[in-house]
Coordinates of C-alpha atoms and ligand atoms in Angstrom, one line a residue:
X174 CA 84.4 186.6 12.8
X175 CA 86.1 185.7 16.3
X176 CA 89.8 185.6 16.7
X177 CA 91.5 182.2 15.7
X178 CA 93.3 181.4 18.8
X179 CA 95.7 178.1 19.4
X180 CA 96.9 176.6 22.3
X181 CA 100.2 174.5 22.6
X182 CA 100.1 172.0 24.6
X183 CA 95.6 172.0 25.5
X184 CA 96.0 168.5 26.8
X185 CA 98.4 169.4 29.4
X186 CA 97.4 170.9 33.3
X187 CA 97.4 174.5 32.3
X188 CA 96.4 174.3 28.5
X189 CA 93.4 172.6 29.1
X190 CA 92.2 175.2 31.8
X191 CA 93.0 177.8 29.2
X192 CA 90.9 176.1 26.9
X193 CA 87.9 175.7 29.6
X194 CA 88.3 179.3 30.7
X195 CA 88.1 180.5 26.6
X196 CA 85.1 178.5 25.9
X197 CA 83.4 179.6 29.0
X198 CA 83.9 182.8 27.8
X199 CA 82.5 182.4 24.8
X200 CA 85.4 181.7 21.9
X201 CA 84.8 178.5 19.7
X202 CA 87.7 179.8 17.1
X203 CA 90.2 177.7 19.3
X204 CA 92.9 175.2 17.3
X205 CA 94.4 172.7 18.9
X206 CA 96.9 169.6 18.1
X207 CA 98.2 167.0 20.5
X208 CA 101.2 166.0 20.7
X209 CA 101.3 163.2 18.2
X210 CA 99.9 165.2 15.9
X211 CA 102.2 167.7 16.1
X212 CA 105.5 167.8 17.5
X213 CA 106.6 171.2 18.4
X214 CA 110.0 170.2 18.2
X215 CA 109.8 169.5 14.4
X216 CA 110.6 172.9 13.0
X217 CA 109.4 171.7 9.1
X218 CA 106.1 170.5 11.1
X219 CA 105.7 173.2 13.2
X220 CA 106.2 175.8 9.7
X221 CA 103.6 173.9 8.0
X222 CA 101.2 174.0 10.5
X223 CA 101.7 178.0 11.2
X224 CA 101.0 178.4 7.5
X225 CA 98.0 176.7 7.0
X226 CA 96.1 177.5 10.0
X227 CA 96.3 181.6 9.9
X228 CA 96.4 182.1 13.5
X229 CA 95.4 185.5 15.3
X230 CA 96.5 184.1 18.9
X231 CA 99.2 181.7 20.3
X232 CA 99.3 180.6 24.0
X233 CA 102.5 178.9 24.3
X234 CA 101.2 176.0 27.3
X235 CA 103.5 173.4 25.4
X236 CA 106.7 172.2 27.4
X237 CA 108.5 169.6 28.2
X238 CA 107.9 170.1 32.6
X239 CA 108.7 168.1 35.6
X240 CA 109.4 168.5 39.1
X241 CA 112.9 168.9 40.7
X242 CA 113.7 165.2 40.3
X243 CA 113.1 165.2 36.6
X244 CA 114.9 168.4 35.6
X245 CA 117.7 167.1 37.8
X246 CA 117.7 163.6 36.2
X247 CA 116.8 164.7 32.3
X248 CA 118.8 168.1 31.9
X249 CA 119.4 167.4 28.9
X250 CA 115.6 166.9 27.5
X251 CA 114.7 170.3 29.9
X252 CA 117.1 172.4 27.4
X253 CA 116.6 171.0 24.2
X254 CA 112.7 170.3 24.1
X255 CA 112.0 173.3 26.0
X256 CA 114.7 175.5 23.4
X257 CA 112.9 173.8 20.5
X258 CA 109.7 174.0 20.9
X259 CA 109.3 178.0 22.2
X260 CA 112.3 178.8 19.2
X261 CA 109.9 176.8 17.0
X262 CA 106.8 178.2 18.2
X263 CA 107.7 181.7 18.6
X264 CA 109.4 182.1 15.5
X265 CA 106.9 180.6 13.3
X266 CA 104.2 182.8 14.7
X267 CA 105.9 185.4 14.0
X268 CA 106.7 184.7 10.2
X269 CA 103.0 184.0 9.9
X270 CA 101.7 186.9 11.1
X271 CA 100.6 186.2 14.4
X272 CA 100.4 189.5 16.2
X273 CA 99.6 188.0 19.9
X274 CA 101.1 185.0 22.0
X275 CA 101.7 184.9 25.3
X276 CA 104.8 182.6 26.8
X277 CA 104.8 180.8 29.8
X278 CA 108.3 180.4 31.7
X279 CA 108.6 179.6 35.2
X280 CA 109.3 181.0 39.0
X281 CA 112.5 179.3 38.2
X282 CA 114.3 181.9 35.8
X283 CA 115.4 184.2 39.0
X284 CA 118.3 183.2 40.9
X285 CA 118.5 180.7 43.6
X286 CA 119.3 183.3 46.9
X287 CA 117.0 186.2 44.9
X288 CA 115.7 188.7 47.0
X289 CA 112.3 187.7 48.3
X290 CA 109.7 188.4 47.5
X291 CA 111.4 188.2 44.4
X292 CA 110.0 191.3 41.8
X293 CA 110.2 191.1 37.4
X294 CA 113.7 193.2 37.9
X295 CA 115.8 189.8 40.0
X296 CA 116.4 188.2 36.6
X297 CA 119.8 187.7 35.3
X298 CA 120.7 189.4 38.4
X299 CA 122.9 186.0 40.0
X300 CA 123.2 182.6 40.0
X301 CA 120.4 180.1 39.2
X302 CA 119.5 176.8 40.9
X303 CA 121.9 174.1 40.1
X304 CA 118.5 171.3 39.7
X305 CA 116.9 173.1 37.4
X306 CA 119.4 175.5 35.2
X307 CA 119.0 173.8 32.1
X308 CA 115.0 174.4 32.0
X309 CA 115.5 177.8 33.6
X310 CA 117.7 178.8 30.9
X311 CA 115.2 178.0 28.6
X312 CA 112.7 179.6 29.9
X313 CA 114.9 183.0 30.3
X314 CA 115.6 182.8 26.3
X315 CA 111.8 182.3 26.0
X316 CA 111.4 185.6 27.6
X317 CA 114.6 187.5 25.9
X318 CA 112.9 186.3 22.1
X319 CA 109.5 187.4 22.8
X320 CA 111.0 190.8 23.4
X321 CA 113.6 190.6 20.9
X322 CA 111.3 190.2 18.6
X323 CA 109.0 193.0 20.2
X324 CA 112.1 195.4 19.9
X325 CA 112.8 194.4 16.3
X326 CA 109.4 194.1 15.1
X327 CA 106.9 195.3 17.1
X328 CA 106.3 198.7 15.4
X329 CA 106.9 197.4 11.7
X330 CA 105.0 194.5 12.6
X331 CA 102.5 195.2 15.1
X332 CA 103.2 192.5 16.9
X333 CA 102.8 192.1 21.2
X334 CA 104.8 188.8 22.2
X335 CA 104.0 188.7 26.4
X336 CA 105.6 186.5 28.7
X337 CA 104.2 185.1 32.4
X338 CA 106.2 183.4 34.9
X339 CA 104.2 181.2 36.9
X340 CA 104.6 180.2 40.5
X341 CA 104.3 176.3 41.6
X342 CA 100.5 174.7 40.1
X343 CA 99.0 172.3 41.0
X344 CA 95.2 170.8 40.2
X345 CA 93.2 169.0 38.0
X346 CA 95.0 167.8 34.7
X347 CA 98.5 167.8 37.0
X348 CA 101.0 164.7 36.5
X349 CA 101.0 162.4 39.1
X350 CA 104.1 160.2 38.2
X351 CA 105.4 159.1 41.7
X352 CA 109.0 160.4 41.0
X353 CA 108.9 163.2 38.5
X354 CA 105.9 165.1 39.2
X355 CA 106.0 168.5 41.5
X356 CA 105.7 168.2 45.1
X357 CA 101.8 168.3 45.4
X358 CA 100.6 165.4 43.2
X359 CA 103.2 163.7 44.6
X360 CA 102.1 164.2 48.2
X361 CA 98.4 163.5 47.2
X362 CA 99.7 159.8 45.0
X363 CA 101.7 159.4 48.4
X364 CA 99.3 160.4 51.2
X365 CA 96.2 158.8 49.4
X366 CA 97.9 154.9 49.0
X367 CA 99.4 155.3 52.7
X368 CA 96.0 155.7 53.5
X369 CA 94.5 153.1 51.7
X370 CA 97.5 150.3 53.2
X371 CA 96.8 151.5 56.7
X372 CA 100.8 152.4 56.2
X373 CA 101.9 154.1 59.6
X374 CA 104.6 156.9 57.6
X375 CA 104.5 158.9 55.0
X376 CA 108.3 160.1 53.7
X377 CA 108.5 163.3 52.2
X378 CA 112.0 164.6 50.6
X379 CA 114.5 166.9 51.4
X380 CA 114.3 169.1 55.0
X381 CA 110.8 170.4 54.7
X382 CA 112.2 173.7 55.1
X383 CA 112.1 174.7 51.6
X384 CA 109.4 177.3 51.5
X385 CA 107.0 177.4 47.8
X386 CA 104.1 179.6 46.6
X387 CA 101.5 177.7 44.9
X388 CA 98.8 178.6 42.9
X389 CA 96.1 176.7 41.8
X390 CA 95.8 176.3 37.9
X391 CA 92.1 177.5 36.9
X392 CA 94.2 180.6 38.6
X393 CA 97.2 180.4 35.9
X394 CA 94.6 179.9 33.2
X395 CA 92.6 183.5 34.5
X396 CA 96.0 185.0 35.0
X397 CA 96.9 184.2 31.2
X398 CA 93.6 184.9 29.7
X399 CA 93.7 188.7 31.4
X400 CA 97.6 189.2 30.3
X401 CA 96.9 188.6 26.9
X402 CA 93.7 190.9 26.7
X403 CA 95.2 194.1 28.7
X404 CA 95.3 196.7 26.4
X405 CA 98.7 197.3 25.1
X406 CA 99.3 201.0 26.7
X407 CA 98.2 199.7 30.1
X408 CA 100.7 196.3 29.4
X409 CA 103.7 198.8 28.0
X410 CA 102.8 201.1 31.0
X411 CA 103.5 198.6 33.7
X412 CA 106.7 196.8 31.8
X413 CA 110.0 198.1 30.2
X414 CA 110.9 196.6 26.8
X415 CA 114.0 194.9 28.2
X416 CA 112.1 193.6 31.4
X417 CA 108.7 192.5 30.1
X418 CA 107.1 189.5 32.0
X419 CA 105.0 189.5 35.2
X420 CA 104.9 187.2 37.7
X421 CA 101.8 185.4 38.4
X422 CA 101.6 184.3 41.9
X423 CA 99.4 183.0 44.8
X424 CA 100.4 186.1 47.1
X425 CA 101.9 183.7 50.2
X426 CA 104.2 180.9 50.7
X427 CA 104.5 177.7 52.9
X428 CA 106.8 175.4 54.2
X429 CA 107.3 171.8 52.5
X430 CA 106.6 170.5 56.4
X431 CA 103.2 172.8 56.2
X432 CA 102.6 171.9 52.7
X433 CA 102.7 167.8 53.5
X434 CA 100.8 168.3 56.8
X435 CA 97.6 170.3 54.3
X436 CA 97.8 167.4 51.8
X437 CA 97.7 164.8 54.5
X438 CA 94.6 167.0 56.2
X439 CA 93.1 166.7 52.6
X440 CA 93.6 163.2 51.9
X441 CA 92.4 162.5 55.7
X442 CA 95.8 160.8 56.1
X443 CA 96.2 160.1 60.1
X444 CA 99.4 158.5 60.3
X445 CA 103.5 160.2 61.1
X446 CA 105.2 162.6 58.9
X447 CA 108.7 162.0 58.8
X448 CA 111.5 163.7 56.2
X449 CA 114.5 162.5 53.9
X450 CA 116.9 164.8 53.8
X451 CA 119.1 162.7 51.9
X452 CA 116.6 164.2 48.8
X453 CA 117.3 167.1 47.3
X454 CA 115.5 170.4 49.1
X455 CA 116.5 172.7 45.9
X456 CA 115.9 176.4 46.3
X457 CA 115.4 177.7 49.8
X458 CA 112.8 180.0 48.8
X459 CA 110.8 181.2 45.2
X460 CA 107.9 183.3 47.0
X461 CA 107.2 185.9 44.0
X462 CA 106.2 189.7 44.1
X463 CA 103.2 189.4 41.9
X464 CA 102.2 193.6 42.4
X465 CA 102.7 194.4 38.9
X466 CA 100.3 191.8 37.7
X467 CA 97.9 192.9 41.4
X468 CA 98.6 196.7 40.2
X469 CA 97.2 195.7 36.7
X470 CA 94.1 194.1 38.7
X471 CA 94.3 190.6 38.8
X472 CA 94.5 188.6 42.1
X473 CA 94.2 185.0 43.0
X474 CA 91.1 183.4 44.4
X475 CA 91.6 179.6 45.2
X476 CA 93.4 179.1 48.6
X477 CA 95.4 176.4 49.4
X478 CA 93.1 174.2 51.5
X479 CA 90.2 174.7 48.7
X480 CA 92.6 173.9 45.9
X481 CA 94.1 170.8 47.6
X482 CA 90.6 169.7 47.9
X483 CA 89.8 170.2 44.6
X484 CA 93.1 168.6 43.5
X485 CA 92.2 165.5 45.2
X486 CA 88.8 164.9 44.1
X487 CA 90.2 165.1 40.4
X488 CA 92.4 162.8 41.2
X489 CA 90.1 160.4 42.9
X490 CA 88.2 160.4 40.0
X491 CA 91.3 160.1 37.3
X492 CA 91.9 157.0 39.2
X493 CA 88.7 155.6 38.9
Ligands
LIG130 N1 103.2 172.9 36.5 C1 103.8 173.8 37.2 O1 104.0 173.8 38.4 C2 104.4 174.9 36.4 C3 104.3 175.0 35.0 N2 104.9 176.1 34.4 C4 104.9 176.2 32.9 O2 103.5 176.2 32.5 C5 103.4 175.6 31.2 C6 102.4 174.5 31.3 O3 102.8 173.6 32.2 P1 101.9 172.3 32.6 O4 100.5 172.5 32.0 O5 102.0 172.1 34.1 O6 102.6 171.1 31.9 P2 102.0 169.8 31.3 O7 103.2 168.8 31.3 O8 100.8 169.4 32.1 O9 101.6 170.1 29.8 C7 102.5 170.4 28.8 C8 101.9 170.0 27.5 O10 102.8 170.3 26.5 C9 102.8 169.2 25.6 N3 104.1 169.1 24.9 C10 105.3 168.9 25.5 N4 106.3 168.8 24.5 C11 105.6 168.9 23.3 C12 106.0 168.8 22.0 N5 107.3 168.6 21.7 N6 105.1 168.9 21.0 C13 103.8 169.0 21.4 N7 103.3 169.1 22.6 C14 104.3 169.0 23.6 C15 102.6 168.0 26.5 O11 102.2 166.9 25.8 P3 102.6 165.4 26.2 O12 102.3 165.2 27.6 O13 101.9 164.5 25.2 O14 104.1 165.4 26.0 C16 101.6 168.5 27.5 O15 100.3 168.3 27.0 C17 104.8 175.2 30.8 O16 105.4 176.2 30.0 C18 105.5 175.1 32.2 O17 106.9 175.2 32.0 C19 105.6 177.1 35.0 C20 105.7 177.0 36.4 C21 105.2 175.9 37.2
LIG131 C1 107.7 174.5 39.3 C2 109.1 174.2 39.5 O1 109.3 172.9 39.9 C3 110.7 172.4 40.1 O2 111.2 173.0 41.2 P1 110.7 172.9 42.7 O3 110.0 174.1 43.1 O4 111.8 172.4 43.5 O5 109.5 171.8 42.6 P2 109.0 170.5 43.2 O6 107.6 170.6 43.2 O7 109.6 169.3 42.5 O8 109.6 170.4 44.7 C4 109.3 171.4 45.7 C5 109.9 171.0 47.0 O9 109.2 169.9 47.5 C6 110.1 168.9 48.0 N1 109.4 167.6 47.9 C7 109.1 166.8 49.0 N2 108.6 165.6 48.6 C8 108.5 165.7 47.3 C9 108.1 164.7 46.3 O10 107.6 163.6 46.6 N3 108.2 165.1 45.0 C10 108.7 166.4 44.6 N4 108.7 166.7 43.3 N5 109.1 167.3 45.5 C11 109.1 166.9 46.8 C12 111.3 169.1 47.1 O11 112.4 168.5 47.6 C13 111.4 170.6 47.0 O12 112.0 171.1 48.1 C14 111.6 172.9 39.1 O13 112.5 171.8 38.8 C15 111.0 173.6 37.9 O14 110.4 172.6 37.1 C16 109.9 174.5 38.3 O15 109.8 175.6 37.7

């Protein structure tokens, strides 16, 4: 009988490529809730699920996520959802005898001047990023349970709890909320109604120095789908217990100035460019050293100017 694997959070950008890249590969043993059927922050809801669906697998793509607006304006939510759903999730997989789940925490969790490329070793090695701490924290204790509960349990219970940290996605299934979205459906919301009003500017925020990585998400999806199948000898090989996660990243970095001037090219924007600096720029740099994950043979395959293109057809046709 195939594995019985669930995703948390399928409807959201990087769940539901999971879920495509799964089926495409075959599994139909896949479970699934959405959020109103179950609320991962409900720990009574969350037990009672874990105990009648006998799971084998658990990718945790459930989280409450935003750009650097809405983790600076909703700290609060960013800790406590984020806090409740991976204690909830984690913890209940574990009492129910999951032996697999794979986490997914964020570029985020290393500090703000990290060296860069920054490697699996920068965490918890200085200070983090004042607009997003409270969901960075989260994500760091995310990481420290999976492997607390790998030290504690691992060999009594077989279990293998892995973690990735994910760069900056973008793509189809992305948010496109005009203010608390991520830079790039932001830019393609912005750039595509300038467009269509003829309007002669386009303001982006902050300096447009700020350099990112990003990494399209049928990427992520491939990137968790391999981590959770490597063998657990090669996976042990390339990690320490205490320092467990690998970075999944694109493998290059642009400017925000670059980044608006490819969104505009996709769009076929023609108008000015201009900047806000008023607007928070947050961290100077989060370009990631993904060569444990490249060692372990995975690599990225969208570029930038294909994935921007894909991104804005979807969105063209989410829009109708
Ligand atoms: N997008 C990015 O650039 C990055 C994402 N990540 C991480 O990747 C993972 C996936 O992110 P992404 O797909 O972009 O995010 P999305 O917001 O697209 O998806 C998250 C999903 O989780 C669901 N969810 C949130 N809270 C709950 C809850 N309490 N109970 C049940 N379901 C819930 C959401 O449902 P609903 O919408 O109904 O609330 C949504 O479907 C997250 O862990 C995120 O932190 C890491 C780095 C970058
Ligand atoms: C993935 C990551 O996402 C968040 O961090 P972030 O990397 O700062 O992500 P962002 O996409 O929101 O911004 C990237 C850069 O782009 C600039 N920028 C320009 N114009 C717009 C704009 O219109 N919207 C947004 N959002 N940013 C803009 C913006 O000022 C910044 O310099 C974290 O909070 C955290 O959630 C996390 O892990």
């Amino acid at each position: 009988m195939q594995k019985k694997i669930y995703i948390a959070g399928h409807r959201g950008m990087v769940g539901s490529s999971i879920e495509r890249n799964l089926q495409a590969k075959g599994f139909t043993n896949i479970v699934t809730r959405t959020h109103a059927e179950l609320d991962l922050t409900d720990q009574a809801a969350v037990q009672k699920f874990f105990a009648q669906e006998k799971l084998d697998e658990v990718y945790l793509a459930a989280a409450k996520v935003g750009g650097i607006h809405a983790n600076n304006t909703f700290p609060a939510e960013f800790i406590y959802q984020n806090l409740m759903v991976q204690n909830n999730v984690i913890h209940q997989a574990f009492v129910h005898g999951v032996k697999k789940l794979l986490f997914l925490g964020s570029s985020c969790i290393y500090p703000k001047l990290a060296p860069q490329p920054m490697a699996e070793e920068a965490l918890l090695t200085g200070q983090l990023e004042p607009t997003n701490e409270p969901y960075a924290i989260a994500k760091i204790a995310g990481i420290k349970m999976c492997e607390s509960y790998n030290r504690q349990y691992g060999e009594t219970h077989g279990i293998d709890y892995r973690s990735v940290m994910p760069t900056n996605l973008y793509g189809p299934g992305d948010n496109y909320h005009p203010e608390n979205s991520h830079v790039i459906p932001a830019l393609i919301r912005r750039f595509h109604e300038a467009k269509l009003a003829n309007a002669p500017e386009v303001v982006i925020w902050g300096t447009g120095t700020p350099r990112r990585e990003f990494l399209f998400v049928d990427d992520m999806a491939a990137a968790s789908v391999f981590v959770m199948n490597l063998d657990k000898a090669i996976y042990d090989q390339h990690t320490q217990p205490m320092q467990s996660h690998i970075n999944v990243g694109f493998g290059s970095d642009v400017t925000i100035a670059e980044l608006a001037k490819a969104v505009s090219d996709a769009v076929g924007y023609q108008g000015k460019i201009s900047f806000d600096p008023s607007k928070p720029d947050g961290s100077p740099r989060k370009w990631m050293d993904s060569g444990r994950l490249n060692r372990l043979g995975w690599n990225a395959q969208v570029g930038l100017a294909e994935g921007l293109n894909r991104a804005y057809a979807e969105f063209q046709q989410a829009i109708g």
